[in-house]
Short mmCIF file of C-alpha atoms in Angstrom, two decimals:
data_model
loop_
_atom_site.label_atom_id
_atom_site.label_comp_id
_atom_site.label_asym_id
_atom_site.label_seq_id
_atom_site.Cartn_x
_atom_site.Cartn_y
_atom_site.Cartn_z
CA UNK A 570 98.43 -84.93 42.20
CA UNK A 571 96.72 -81.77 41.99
CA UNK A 572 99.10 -78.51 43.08
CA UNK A 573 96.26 -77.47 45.02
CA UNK A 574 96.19 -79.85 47.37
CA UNK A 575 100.35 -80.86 46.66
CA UNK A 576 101.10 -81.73 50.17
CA UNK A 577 104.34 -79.74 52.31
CA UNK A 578 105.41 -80.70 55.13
CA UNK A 579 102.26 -83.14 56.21
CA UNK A 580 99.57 -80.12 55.17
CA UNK A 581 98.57 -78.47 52.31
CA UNK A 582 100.71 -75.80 49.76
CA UNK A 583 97.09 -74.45 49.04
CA UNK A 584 98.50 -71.98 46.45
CA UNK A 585 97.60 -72.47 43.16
CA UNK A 586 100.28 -72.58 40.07
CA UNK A 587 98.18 -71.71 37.25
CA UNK A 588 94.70 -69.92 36.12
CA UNK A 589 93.09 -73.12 35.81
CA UNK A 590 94.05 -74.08 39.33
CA UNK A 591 93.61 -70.40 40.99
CA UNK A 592 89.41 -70.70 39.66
CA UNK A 593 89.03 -74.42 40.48
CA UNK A 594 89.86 -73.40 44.40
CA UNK A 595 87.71 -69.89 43.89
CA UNK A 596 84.84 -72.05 43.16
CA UNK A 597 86.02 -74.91 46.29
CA UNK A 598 86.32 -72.14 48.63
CA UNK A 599 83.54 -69.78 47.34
CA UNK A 600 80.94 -72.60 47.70
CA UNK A 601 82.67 -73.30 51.55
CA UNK A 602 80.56 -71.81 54.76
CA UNK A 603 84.35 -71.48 56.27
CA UNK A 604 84.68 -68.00 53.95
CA UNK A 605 82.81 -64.16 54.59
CA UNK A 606 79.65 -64.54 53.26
CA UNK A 607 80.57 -61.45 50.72
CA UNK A 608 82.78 -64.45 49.40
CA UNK A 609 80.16 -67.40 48.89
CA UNK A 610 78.81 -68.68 45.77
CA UNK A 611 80.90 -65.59 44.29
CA UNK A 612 83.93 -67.45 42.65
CA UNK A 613 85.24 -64.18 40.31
CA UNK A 614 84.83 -62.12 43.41
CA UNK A 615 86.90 -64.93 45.20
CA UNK A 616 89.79 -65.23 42.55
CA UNK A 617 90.08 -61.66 42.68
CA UNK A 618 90.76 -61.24 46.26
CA UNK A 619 93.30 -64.20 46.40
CA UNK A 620 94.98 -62.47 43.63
CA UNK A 621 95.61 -59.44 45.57
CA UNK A 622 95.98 -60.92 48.84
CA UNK A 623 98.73 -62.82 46.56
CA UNK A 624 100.46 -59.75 45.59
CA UNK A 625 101.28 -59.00 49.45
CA UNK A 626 102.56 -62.22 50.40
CA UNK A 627 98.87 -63.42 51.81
CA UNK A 628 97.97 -67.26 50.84
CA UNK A 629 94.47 -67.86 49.65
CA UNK A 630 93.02 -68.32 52.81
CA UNK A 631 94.29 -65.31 55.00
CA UNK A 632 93.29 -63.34 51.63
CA UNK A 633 89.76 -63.51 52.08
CA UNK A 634 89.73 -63.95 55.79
CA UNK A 635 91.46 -60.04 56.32
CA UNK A 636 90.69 -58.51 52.36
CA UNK A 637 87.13 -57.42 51.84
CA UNK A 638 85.31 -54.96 49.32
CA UNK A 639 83.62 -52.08 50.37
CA UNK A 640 81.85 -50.10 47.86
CA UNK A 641 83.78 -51.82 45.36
CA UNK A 642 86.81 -51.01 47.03
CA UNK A 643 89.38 -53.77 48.27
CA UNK A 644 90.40 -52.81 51.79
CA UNK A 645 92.42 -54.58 54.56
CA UNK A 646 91.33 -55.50 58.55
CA UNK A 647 93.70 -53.18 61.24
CA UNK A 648 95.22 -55.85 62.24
CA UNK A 649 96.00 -57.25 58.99
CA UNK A 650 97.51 -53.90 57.90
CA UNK A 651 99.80 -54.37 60.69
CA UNK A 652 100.84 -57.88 60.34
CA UNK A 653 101.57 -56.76 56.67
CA UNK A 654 103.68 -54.45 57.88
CA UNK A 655 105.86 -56.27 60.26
CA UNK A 656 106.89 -58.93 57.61
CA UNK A 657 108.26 -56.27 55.63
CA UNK A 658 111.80 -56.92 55.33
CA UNK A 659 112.41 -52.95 56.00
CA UNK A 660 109.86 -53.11 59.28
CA UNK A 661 111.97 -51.42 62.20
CA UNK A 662 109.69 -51.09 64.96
CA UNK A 663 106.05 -49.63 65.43
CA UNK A 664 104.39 -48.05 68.87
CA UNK A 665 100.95 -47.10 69.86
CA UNK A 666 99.55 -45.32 72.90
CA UNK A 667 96.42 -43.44 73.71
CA UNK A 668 96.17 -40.60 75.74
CA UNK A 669 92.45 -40.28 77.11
CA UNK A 670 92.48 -36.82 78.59
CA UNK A 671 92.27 -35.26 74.91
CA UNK A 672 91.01 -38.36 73.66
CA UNK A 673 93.55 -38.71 71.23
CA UNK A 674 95.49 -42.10 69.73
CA UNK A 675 99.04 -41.73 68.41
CA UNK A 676 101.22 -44.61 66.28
CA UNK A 677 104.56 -44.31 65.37
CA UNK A 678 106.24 -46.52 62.81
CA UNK A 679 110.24 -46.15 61.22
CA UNK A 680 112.02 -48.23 58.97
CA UNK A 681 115.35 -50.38 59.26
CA UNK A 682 118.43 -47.97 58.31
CA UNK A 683 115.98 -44.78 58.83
CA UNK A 684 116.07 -43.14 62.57
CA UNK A 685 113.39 -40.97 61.48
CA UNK A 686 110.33 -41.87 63.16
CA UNK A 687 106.74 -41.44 61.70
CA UNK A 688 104.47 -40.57 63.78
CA UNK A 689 100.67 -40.10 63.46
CA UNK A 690 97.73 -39.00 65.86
CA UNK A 691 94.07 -39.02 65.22
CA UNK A 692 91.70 -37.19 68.28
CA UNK A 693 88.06 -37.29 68.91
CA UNK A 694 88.10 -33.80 67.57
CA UNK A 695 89.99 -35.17 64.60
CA UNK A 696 86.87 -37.70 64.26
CA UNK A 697 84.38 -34.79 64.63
CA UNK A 698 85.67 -32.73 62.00
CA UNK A 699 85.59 -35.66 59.54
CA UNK A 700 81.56 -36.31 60.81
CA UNK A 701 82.67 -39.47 62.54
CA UNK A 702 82.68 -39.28 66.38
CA UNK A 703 79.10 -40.60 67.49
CA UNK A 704 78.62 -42.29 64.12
CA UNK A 705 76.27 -45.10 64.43
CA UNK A 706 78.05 -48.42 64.72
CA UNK A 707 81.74 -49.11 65.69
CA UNK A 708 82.42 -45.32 66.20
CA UNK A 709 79.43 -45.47 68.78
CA UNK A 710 80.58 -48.67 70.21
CA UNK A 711 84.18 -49.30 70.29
CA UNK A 712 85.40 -44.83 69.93
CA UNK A 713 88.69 -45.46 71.47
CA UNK A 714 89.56 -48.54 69.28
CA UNK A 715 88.63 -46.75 65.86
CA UNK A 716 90.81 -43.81 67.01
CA UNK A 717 93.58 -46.08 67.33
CA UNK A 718 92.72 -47.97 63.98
CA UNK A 719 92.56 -44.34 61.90
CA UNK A 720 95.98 -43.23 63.52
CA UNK A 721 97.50 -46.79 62.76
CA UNK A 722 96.20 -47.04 59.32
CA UNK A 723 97.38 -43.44 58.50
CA UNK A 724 100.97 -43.94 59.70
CA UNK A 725 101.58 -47.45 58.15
CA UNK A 726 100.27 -46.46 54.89
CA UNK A 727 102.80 -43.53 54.42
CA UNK A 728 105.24 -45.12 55.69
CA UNK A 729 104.86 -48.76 53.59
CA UNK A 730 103.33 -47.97 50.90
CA UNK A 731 105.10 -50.47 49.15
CA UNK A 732 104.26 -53.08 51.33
CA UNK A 733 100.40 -51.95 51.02
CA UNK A 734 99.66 -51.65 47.63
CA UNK A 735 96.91 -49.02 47.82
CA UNK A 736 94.86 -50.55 50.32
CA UNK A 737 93.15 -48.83 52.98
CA UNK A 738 91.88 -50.90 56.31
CA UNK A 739 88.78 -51.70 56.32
CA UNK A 740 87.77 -49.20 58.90
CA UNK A 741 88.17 -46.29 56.88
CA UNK A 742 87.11 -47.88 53.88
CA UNK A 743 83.31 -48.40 55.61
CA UNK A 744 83.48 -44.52 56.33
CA UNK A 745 83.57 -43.03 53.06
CA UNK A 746 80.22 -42.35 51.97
CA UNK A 747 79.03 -44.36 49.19
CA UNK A 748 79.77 -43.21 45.68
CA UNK A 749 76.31 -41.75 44.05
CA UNK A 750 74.93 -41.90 40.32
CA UNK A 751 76.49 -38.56 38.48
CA UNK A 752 75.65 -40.09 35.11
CA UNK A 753 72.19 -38.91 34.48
CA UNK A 754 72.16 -41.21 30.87
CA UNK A 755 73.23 -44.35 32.63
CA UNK A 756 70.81 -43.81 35.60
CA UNK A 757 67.59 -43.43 32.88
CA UNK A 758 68.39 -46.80 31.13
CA UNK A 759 68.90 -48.64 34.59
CA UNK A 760 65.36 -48.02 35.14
CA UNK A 761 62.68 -50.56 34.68
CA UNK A 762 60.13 -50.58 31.89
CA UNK A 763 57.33 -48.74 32.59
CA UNK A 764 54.02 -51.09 31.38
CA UNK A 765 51.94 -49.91 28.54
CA UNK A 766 48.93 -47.28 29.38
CA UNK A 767 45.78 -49.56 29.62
CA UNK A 768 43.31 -48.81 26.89
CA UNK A 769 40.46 -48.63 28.67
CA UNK A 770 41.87 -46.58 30.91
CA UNK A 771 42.94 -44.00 28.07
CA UNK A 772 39.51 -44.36 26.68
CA UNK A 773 38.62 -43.19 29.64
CA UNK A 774 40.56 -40.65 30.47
CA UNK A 775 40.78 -38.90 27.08
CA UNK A 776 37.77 -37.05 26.77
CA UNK A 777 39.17 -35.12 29.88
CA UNK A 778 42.44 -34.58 28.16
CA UNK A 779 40.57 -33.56 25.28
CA UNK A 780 38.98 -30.68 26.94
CA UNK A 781 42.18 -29.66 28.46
CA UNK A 782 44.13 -29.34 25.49
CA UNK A 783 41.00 -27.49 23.53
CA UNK A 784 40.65 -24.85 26.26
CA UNK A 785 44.43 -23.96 26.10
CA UNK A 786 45.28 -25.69 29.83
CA UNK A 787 47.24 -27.98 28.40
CA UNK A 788 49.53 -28.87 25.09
CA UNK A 789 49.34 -32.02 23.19
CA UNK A 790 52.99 -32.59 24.49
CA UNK A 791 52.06 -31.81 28.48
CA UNK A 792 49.96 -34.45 28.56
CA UNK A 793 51.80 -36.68 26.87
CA UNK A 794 54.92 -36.26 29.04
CA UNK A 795 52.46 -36.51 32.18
CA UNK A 796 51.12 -39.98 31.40
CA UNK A 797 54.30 -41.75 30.40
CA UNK A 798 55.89 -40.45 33.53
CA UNK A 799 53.82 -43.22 34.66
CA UNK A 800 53.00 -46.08 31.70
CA UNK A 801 54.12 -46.28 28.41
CA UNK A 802 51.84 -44.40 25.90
CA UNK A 803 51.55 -46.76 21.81
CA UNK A 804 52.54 -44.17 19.14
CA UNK A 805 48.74 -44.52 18.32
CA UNK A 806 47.87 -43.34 21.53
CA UNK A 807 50.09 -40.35 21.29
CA UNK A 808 48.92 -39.44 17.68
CA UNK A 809 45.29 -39.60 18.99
CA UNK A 810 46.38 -36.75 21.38
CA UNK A 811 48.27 -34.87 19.57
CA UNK A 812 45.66 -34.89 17.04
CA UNK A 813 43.47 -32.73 19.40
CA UNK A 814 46.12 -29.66 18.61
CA UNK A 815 45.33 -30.21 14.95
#
């Protein structure tokens, strides 16, 4: 029988013992309605998620139920983050309140062994320093809840980090602004080919050209950068104009 679907006590083990095994349920699960659709009919994005979700004591299942990717980035749900925590075998005890005169959501977290108590709080004025408070969506909708989310996230990360691995919840994740292009090179070759310069319409639009270049307006090379900023000019096209110069 297949260790995927090796029976334990009358269900399923559903966690795979080998490569082979870990890609033949990706591909089960990715092609499944029952997963996020960032998930389906994405296998490699599936495997890796169930990998990492494996690495903090998630089966394959709560892996890509509570881990998603934003902007590339893995990230956890609040409430996963917190469940995480608990399991820990060093979890000691975790509280939350929210005080709504300042607007402001506190969590405190400690460890077995440790009476030091870590305690975080993120305020609306917090959130409108960092450009968040009336931010369209959740922050708009639900302002008390992603208080309580940023202070929770904040406090359980420093204080089990090794229970965390890196990731952030998924809240914060969704509020860093997305990465741009700084790699002018890599940019230019992402962009399509531009289609070759008609040539009737550069018959027609030479004799203009022509006259350009002749009464010192223009330089061979001007107009030759101004058309193929639009269509590709045929190294017989561009000879013909820079044979004007000459």
């Amino acid at each position: 029988m297949n260790a995927i679907t090796r029976p334990r006590g009358g269900g399923f083990a559903l966690q795979p013992t080998s490569m082979q095994e870990a890609m033949q349920m990706a591909e089960m699960l990715s092609s499944s309605q029952m997963v996020p659709k960032t998930y389906q009919n994405k296998p490699q994005d599936t495997l890796v998620a169930m990998m990492m979700g494996s690495e903090l004591g998630l089966n394959p299942i709560q892996s890509l139920q509570n881990i998603a990717v934003i902007n590339g980035k893995p990230a956890i749900y609040g409430d996963a983050l917190l469940a995480l925590v608990q399991s820990h075998p060093k979890f000691g005890g975790h509280e939350e309140s929210f005080d709504d005169a300042t607007m402001t959501a506190t969590c405190s977290v400690w460890r077995k062994g440790d009476d030091t108590r870590h305690t975080v709080s993120f305020s609306k004025a917090d959130a409108e320093k960092a450009a968040l408070w009336g931010k369209q969506g959740p922050w708009q909708n639900y302002p008390k809840r992603m208080l309580m989310w940023r202070a929770r996230g904040y406090a359980l990360r420093d204080k089990f980090a090794d229970a965390l691995g890196g990731l952030i919840t998924v809240e914060e994740a969704q509020d860093i602004p997305t990465e741009r292009e700084i790699n002018p090179a890599a940019s230019e070759s992402a962009r399509p080919a531009l289609e070759h310069y008609p040539a009737d319409s550069f018959n027609a639009n030479f004799p203009k050209w022509r006259d350009a270049i002749e009464a010192g307006k223009r330089t061979p090379e001007q107009i030759i950068n101004m058309v193929s900023s639009k269509a590709e000019l045929s190294e017989e096209q561009k000879q013909q104009i820079l044979e004007v110069a000459a």
